[in-house]
Coordinates of C-alpha atoms and ligand atoms in Angstrom, one line a residue:
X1322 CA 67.1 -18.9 20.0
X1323 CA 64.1 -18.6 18.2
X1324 CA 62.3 -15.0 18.7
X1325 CA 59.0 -14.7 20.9
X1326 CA 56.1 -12.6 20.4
X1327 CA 52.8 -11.4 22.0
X1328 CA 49.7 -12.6 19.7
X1329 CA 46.2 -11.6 20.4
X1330 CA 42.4 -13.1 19.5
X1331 CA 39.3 -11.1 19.8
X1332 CA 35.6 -12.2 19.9
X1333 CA 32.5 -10.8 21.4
X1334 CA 29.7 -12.7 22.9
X1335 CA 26.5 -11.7 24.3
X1336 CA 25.5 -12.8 28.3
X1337 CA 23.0 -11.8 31.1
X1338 CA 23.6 -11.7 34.3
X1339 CA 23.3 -10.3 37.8
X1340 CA 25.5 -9.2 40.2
X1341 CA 24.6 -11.0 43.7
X1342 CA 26.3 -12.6 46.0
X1343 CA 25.2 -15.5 48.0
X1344 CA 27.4 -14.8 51.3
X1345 CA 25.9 -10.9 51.8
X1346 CA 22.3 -10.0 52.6
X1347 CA 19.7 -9.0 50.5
X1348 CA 20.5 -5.6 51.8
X1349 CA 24.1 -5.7 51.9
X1350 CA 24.1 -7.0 48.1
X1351 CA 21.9 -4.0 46.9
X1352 CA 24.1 -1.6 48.6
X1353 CA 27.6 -3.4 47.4
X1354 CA 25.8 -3.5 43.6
X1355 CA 23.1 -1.0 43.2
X1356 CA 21.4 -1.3 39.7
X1357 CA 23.6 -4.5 38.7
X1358 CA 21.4 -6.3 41.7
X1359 CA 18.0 -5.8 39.9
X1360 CA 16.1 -9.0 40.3
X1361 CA 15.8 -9.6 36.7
X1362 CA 19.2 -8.8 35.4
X1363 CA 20.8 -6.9 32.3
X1364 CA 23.1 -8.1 29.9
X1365 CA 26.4 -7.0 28.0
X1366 CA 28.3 -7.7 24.5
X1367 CA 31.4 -8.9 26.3
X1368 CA 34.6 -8.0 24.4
X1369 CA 37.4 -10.7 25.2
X1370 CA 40.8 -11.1 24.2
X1371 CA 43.2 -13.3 24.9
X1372 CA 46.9 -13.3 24.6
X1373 CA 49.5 -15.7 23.9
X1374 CA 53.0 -15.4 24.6
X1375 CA 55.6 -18.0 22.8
X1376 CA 58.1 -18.7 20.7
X1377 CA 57.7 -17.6 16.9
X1378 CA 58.2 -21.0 14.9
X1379 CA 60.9 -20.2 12.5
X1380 CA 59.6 -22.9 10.4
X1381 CA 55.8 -21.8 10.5
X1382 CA 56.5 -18.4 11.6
X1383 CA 53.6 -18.7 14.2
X1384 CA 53.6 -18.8 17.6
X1385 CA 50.0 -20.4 17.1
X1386 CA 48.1 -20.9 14.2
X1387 CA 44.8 -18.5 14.5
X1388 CA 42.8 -21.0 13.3
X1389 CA 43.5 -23.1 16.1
X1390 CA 43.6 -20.3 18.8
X1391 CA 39.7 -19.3 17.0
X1392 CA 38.9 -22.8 17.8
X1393 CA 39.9 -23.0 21.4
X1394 CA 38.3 -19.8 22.0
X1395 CA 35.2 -21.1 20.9
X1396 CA 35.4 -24.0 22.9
X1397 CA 36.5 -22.0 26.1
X1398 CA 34.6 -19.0 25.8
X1399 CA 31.4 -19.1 23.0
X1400 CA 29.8 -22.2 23.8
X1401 CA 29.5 -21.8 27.3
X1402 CA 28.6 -18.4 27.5
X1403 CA 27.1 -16.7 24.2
X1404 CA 23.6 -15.9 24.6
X1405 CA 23.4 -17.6 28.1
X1406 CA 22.9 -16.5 31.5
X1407 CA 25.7 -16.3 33.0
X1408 CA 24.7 -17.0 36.7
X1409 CA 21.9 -20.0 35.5
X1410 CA 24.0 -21.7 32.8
X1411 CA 27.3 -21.8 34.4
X1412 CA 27.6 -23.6 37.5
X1413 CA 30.8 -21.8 38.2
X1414 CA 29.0 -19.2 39.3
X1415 CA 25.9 -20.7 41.4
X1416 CA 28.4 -19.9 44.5
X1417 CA 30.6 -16.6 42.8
X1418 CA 29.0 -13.4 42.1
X1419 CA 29.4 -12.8 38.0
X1420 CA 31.7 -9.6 37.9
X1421 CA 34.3 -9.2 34.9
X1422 CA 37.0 -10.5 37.3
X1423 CA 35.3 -13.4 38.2
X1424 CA 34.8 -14.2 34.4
X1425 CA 38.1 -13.4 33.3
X1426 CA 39.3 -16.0 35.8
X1427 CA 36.7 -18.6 34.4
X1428 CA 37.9 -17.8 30.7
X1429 CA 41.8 -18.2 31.7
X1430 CA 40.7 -21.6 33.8
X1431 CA 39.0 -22.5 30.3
X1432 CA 41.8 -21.6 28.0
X1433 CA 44.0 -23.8 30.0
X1434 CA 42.2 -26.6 30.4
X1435 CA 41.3 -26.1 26.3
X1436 CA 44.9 -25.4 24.7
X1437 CA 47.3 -27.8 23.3
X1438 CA 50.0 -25.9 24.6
X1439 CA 48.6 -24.0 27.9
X1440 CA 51.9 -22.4 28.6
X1441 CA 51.4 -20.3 25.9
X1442 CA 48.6 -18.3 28.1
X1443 CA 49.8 -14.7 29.0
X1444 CA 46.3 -13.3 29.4
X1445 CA 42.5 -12.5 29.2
X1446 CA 41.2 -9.4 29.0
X1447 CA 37.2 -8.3 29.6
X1448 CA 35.4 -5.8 28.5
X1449 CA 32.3 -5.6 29.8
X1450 CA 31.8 -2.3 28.7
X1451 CA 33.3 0.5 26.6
X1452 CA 34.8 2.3 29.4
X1453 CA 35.0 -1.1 31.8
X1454 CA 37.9 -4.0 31.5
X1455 CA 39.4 -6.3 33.5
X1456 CA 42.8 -7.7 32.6
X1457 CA 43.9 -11.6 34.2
X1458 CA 47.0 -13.3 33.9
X1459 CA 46.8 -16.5 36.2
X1460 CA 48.4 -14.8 39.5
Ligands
LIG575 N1 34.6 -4.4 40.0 C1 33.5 -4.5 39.3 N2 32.5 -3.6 39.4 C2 31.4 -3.7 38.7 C3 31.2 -4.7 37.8 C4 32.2 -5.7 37.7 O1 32.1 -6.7 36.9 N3 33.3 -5.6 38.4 N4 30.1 -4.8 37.0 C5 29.1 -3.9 37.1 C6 27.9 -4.1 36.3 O2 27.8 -5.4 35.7 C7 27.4 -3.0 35.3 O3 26.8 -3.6 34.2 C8 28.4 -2.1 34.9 O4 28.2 -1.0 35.7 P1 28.6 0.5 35.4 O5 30.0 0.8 35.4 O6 27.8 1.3 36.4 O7 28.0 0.7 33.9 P2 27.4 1.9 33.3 O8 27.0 1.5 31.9 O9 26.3 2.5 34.1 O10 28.6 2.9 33.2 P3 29.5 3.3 32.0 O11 30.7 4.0 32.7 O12 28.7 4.2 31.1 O13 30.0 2.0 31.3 C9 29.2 -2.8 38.1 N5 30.4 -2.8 38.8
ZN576 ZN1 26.7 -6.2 34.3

């Protein structure tokens, strides 16, 4: 049996966004998100990564080649969401509030849909900011 290991991508992409959401009041959404309701937004250099967990090829000695998992995440994660706002240019979150957990669940839906081998996934992890991070593994 071959032996499995835990490999791990970062990147970092840059996003605005605020935090709203459309089923509370205009009232009830500045009390539930204070200064992250400003009308006009703020933005973050998002940290993400994302773990794999597999089998390491004894032939290759990979559980995935980087190169590829670089690619997926660029699909998944860059493209959509660098230098975008998050709650115009996404439709997943015209009807969802933009939160780090709500991302991390968009990522891992992305990752999935993106990767050769989507069993592989283990996890995404945010951060939104240097002392803020949200962890998601598809439960
Ligand atoms: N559960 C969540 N709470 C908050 C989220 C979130 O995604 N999930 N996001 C925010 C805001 O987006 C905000 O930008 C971060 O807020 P805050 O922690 O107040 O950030 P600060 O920079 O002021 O604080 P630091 O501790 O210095 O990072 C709010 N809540
Ligand atoms: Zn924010």
């Amino acid at each position: 049996m071959a032996p499995k290991g835990y490999i791990t991508k970062r990147l970092q992409f840059s996003a605005c966004h605020r935090l709203n959401s459309i089923h509370l009041s205009v009232e009830e959404n500045k009390k539930v998100y204070g200064k992250c309701n400003h009308i006009n937004g703020h933005g973050h250099n998002y940290v993400v990564k994302v773990t794999l967990f597999g089998d390491i090829d004894p032939l290759t000695g990979m559980i995935i080649n980087m190169t590829e998992l670089k690619a997926d995440m660029e699909k998944a994660i860059m493209i959509p969401m660098d230098h975008k706002n998050l709650d115009i240019d996404l439709v997943y979150f015209s009807d969802k509030p933009s939160t780090t957990e709500n991302l991390a669940v968009f990522i891992w839906n992305a990752m999935k849909k993106t990767m050769e081998n989507p069993d592989l996934l283990y996890e995404v992890e945010i951060e939104e900011t240097e002392n803020n991070s949200v962890k998601y593994r598809g439960e």
